[in-house]
XYZ file of C-alpha atoms in Angstrom:
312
model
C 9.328 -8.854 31.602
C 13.232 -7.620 31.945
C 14.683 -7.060 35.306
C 15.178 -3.502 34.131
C 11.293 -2.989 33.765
C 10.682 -4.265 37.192
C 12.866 -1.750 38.588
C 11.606 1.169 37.034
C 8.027 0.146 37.982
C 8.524 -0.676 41.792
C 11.807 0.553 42.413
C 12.981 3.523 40.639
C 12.053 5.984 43.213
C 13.730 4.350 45.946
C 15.442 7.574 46.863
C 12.065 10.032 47.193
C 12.523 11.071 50.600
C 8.047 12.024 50.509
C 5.545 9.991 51.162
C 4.426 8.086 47.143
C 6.519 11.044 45.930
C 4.098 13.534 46.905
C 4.971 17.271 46.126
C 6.987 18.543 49.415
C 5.474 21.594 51.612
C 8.490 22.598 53.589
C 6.713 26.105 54.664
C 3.186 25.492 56.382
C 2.138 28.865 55.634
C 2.392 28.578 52.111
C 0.713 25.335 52.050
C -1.652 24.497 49.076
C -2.694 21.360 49.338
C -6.331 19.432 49.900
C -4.262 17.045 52.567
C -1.581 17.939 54.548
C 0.919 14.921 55.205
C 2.750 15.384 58.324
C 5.529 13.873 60.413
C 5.426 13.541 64.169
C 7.558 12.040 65.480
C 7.973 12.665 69.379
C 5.459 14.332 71.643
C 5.151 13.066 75.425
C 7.613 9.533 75.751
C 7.621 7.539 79.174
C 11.220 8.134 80.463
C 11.213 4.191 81.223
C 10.538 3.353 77.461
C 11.908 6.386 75.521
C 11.312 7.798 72.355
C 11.012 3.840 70.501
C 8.576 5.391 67.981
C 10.453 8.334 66.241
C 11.946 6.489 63.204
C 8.445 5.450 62.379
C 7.348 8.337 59.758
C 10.566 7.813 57.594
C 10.100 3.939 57.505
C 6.869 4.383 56.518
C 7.648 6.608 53.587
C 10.027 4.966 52.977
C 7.964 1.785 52.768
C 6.210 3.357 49.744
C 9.295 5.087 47.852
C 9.623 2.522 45.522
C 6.372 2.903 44.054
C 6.572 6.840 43.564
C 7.175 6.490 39.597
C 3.663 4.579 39.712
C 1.772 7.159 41.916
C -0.659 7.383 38.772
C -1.386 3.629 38.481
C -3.875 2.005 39.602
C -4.824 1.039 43.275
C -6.834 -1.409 43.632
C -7.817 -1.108 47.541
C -9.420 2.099 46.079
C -10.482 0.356 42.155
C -9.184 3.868 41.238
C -5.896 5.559 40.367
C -6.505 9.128 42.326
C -2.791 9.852 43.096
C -1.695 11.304 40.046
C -3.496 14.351 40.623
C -4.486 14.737 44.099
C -3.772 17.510 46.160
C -1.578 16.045 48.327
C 1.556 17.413 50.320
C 4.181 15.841 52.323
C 5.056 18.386 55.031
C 8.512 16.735 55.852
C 8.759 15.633 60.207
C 8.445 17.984 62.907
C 11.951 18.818 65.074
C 11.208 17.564 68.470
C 12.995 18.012 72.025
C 14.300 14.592 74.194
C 13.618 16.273 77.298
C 10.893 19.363 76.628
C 7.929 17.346 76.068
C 5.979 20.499 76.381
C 7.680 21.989 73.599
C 6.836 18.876 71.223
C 3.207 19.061 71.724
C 3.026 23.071 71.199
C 4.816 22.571 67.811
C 2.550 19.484 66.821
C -0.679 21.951 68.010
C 0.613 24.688 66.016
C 1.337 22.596 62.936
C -2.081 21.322 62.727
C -3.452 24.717 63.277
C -1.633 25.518 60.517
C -2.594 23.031 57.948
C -6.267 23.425 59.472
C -5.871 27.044 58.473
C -4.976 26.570 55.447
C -8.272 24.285 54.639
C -6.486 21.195 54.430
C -6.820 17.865 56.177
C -4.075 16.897 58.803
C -2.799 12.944 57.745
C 0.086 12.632 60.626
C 2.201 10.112 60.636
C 3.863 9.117 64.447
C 5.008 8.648 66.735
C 3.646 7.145 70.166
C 0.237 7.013 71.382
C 0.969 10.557 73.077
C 0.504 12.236 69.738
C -3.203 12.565 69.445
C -3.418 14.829 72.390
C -1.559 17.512 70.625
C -3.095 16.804 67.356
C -6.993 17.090 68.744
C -5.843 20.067 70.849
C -5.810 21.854 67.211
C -9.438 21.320 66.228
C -10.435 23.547 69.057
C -12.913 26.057 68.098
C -14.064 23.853 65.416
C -16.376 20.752 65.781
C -18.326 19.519 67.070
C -15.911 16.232 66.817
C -16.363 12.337 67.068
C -13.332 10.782 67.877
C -12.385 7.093 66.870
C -10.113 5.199 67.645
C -8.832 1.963 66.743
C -6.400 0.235 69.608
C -6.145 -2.600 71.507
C -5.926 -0.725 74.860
C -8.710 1.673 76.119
C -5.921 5.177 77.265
C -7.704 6.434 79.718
C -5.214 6.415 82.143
C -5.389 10.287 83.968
C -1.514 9.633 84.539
C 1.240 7.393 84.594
C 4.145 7.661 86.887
C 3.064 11.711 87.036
C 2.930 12.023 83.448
C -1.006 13.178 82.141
C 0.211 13.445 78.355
C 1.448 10.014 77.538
C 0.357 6.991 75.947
C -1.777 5.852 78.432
C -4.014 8.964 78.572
C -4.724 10.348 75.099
C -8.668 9.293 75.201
C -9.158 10.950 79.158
C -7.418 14.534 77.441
C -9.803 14.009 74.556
C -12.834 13.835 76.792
C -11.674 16.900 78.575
C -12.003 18.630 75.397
C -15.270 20.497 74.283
C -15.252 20.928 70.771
C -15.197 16.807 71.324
C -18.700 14.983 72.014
C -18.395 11.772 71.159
C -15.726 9.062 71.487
C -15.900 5.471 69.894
C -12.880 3.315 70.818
C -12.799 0.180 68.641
C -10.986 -3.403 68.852
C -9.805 -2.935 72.797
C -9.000 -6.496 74.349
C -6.439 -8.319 76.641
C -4.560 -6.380 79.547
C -3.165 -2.819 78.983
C -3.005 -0.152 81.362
C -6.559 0.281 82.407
C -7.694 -0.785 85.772
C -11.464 -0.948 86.108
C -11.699 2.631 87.596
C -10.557 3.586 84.383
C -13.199 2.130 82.167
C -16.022 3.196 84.497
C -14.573 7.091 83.901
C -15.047 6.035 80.295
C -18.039 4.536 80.507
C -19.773 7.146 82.831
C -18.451 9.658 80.101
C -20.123 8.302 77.669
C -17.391 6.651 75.258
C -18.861 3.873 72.824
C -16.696 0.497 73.122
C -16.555 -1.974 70.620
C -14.157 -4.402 71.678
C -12.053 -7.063 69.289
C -14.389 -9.423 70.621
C -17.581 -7.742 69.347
C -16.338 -7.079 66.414
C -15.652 -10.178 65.317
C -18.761 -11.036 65.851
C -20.847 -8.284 64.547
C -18.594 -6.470 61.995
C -17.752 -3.141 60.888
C -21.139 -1.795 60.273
C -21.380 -2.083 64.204
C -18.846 0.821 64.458
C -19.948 3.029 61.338
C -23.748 2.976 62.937
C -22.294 4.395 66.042
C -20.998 7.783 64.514
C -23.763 10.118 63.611
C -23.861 10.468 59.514
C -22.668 13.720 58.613
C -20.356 14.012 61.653
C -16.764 15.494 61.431
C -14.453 12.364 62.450
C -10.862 12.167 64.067
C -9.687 9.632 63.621
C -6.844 7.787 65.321
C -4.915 4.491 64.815
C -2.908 3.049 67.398
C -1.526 0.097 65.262
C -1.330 -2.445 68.003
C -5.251 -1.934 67.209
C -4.687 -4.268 63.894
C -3.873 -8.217 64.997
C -0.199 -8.855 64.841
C -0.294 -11.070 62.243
C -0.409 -7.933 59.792
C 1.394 -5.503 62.527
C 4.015 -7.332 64.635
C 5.992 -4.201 65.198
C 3.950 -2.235 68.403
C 5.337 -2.438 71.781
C 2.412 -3.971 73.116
C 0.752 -6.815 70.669
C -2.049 -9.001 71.419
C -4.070 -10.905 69.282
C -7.295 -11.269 68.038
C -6.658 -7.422 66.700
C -8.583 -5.866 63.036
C -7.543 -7.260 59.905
C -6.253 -4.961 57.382
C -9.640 -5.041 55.396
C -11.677 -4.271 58.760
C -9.546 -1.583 59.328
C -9.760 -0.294 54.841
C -13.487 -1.172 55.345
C -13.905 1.279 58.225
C -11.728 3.645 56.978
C -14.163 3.961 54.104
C -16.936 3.703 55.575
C -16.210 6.332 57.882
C -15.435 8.689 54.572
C -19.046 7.542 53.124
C -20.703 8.472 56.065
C -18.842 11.179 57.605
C -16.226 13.914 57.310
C -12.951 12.395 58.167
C -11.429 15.600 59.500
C -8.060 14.592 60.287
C -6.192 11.073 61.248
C -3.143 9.685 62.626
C -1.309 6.505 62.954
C 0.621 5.990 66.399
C 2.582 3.077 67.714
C 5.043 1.532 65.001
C 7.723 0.423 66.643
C 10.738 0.227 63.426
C 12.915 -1.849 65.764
C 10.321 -4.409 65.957
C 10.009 -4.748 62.256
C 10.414 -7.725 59.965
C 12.023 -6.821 56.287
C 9.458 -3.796 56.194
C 6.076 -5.725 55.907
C 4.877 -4.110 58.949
C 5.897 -0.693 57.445
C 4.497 -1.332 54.205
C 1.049 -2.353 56.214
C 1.253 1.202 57.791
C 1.741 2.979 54.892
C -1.055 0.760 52.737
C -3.361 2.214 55.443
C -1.902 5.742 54.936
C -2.615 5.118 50.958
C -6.243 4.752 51.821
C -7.050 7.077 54.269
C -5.601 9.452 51.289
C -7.248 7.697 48.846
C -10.229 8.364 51.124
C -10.424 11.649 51.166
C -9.192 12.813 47.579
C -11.962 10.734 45.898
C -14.368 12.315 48.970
């Protein structure tokens, strides 16, 4: 095969500023589309760590630019080539504020409403771990929702250094919200933020843990007999949540994190048994990247949580 045919298949589009060369949306209220891609990438930062997640939607699409002129081959995480037709749109990033935090989740909230009201399903790409709060502020009035969530800390922090909205606290806003019943929080191990007041608020709530450590031993199926079939799912991916051997780039690794297959298998799974209902991915951290594998792991998962939900 000639170095010219190479390029055309994997690298042709390297200039696609959309996500697999999706068609672009750059008006929400004239969106058509079954699935609404979405950039976020700023909501609520720490002032001591900053805003270290905002390149992450563009290196993520831009992980998968290259194979844009193949978007109708097939994919064999899905043994299917769904992409050629699917009724997918790249909504472009969100503007966001360095100092109006506020401001940043109201436009994420509206967005979603948006895309919700348009019938479509909200893929958004982040961001920090502060997104979700926004995001599941959206479904309200719909539901009733399970959440789950894949990360390797539990975020049930009520505040941190005065702030309620950051990374630390999107699973305590989730519980405060009604149109949310159930939480499952999947892969949580080593030391994060959560002192043991925290997890007993979590635990008295309600929440359903399954940490790395029982996972490993019992497996997937552990997590997908937790959420009622039938039930509409958010669901949320912090990426420290996968082991760092697939996703170095997170601010706060630790290993003994999901494989990439645990977390395609679940992803599935939760698609076969449920409604996924929306989904983000939080916490890639560009700087900490190596030659783009960790950005090209993101966006794999991106590919089939789409995949996902155009064959559903």
């Amino acid at each position: 095969m000639s170095q010219a045919t190479i390029g055309q298949m994997f690298h042709s589009a390297g200039a696609v500023e959309t996500f697999l060369g999706f068609p672009r949306c750059d008006d929400l209220e004239r969106l058509d589309a079954a699935v609404a891609i979405l950039g976020a990438p700023v909501a609520t930062p720490y002032r001591s760590v900053g805003a270290y997640c905002a390149g992450a939607p563009g290196a993520i699409r831009a992980a998968m630019a290259g194979y844009a002129a193949s978007r109708g081959h097939m994919d064999f995480d899905l043994l299917a080539a769904p992409f050629a037709a699917a009724s997918v749109a790249d909504c472009g990033d969100l503007p966001w504020d360095a100092e109006d935090f506020a401001a940043n989740r109201e436009r994420i909230t509206d967005a979603v409403r948006k895309v919700l009201k348009a019938g479509a399903v909200p893929v958004v790409l982040g961001g920090d771990d502060s997104i979700p709060i926004p995001l599941f502020r959206a479904f309200e009035g719909g539901g009733p929702y399970t959440v789950v969530q894949i990360d390797a800390h539990i975020d049930w922090r009520d505040e941190v250094d005065g702030e309620h909205h950051g990374l630390s606290s999107p699973m305590r806003r989730a519980s405060e919200m009604p149109w949310i019943e159930r939480i499952v929080q999947v892969g949580a191990r080593a030391i994060g933020s959560a002192r043991p007041g925290d997890y007993e608020v979590a635990r008295a709530w309600g929440v359903e843990f399954v940490t790395g450590r029982e996972l490993a031993r019992q497996g997937v199926q552990t997590v997908l007999e937790l959420v009622p079939p039938g039930a509409k799912v958010l669901l949320t991916l912090d990426c420290d949540g996968m082991d760092p051997t697939v996703m170095p780039a997170v601010i706060g690794p630790a290993p003994g994190g999901l494989s990439y297959w645990q977390v395609v298998e679940l992803i599935h799974g939760l698609a076969e048994r449920a409604t996924i209902a929306g989904f983000d991915i939080v916490e890639f951290m560009p700087a900490a990247d190596r030659d783009g594998l960790a950005a090209l792991t993101a966006a794999r998962v991106v590919c089939n949580v789409l995949g996902a939900l155009v064959k559903g």
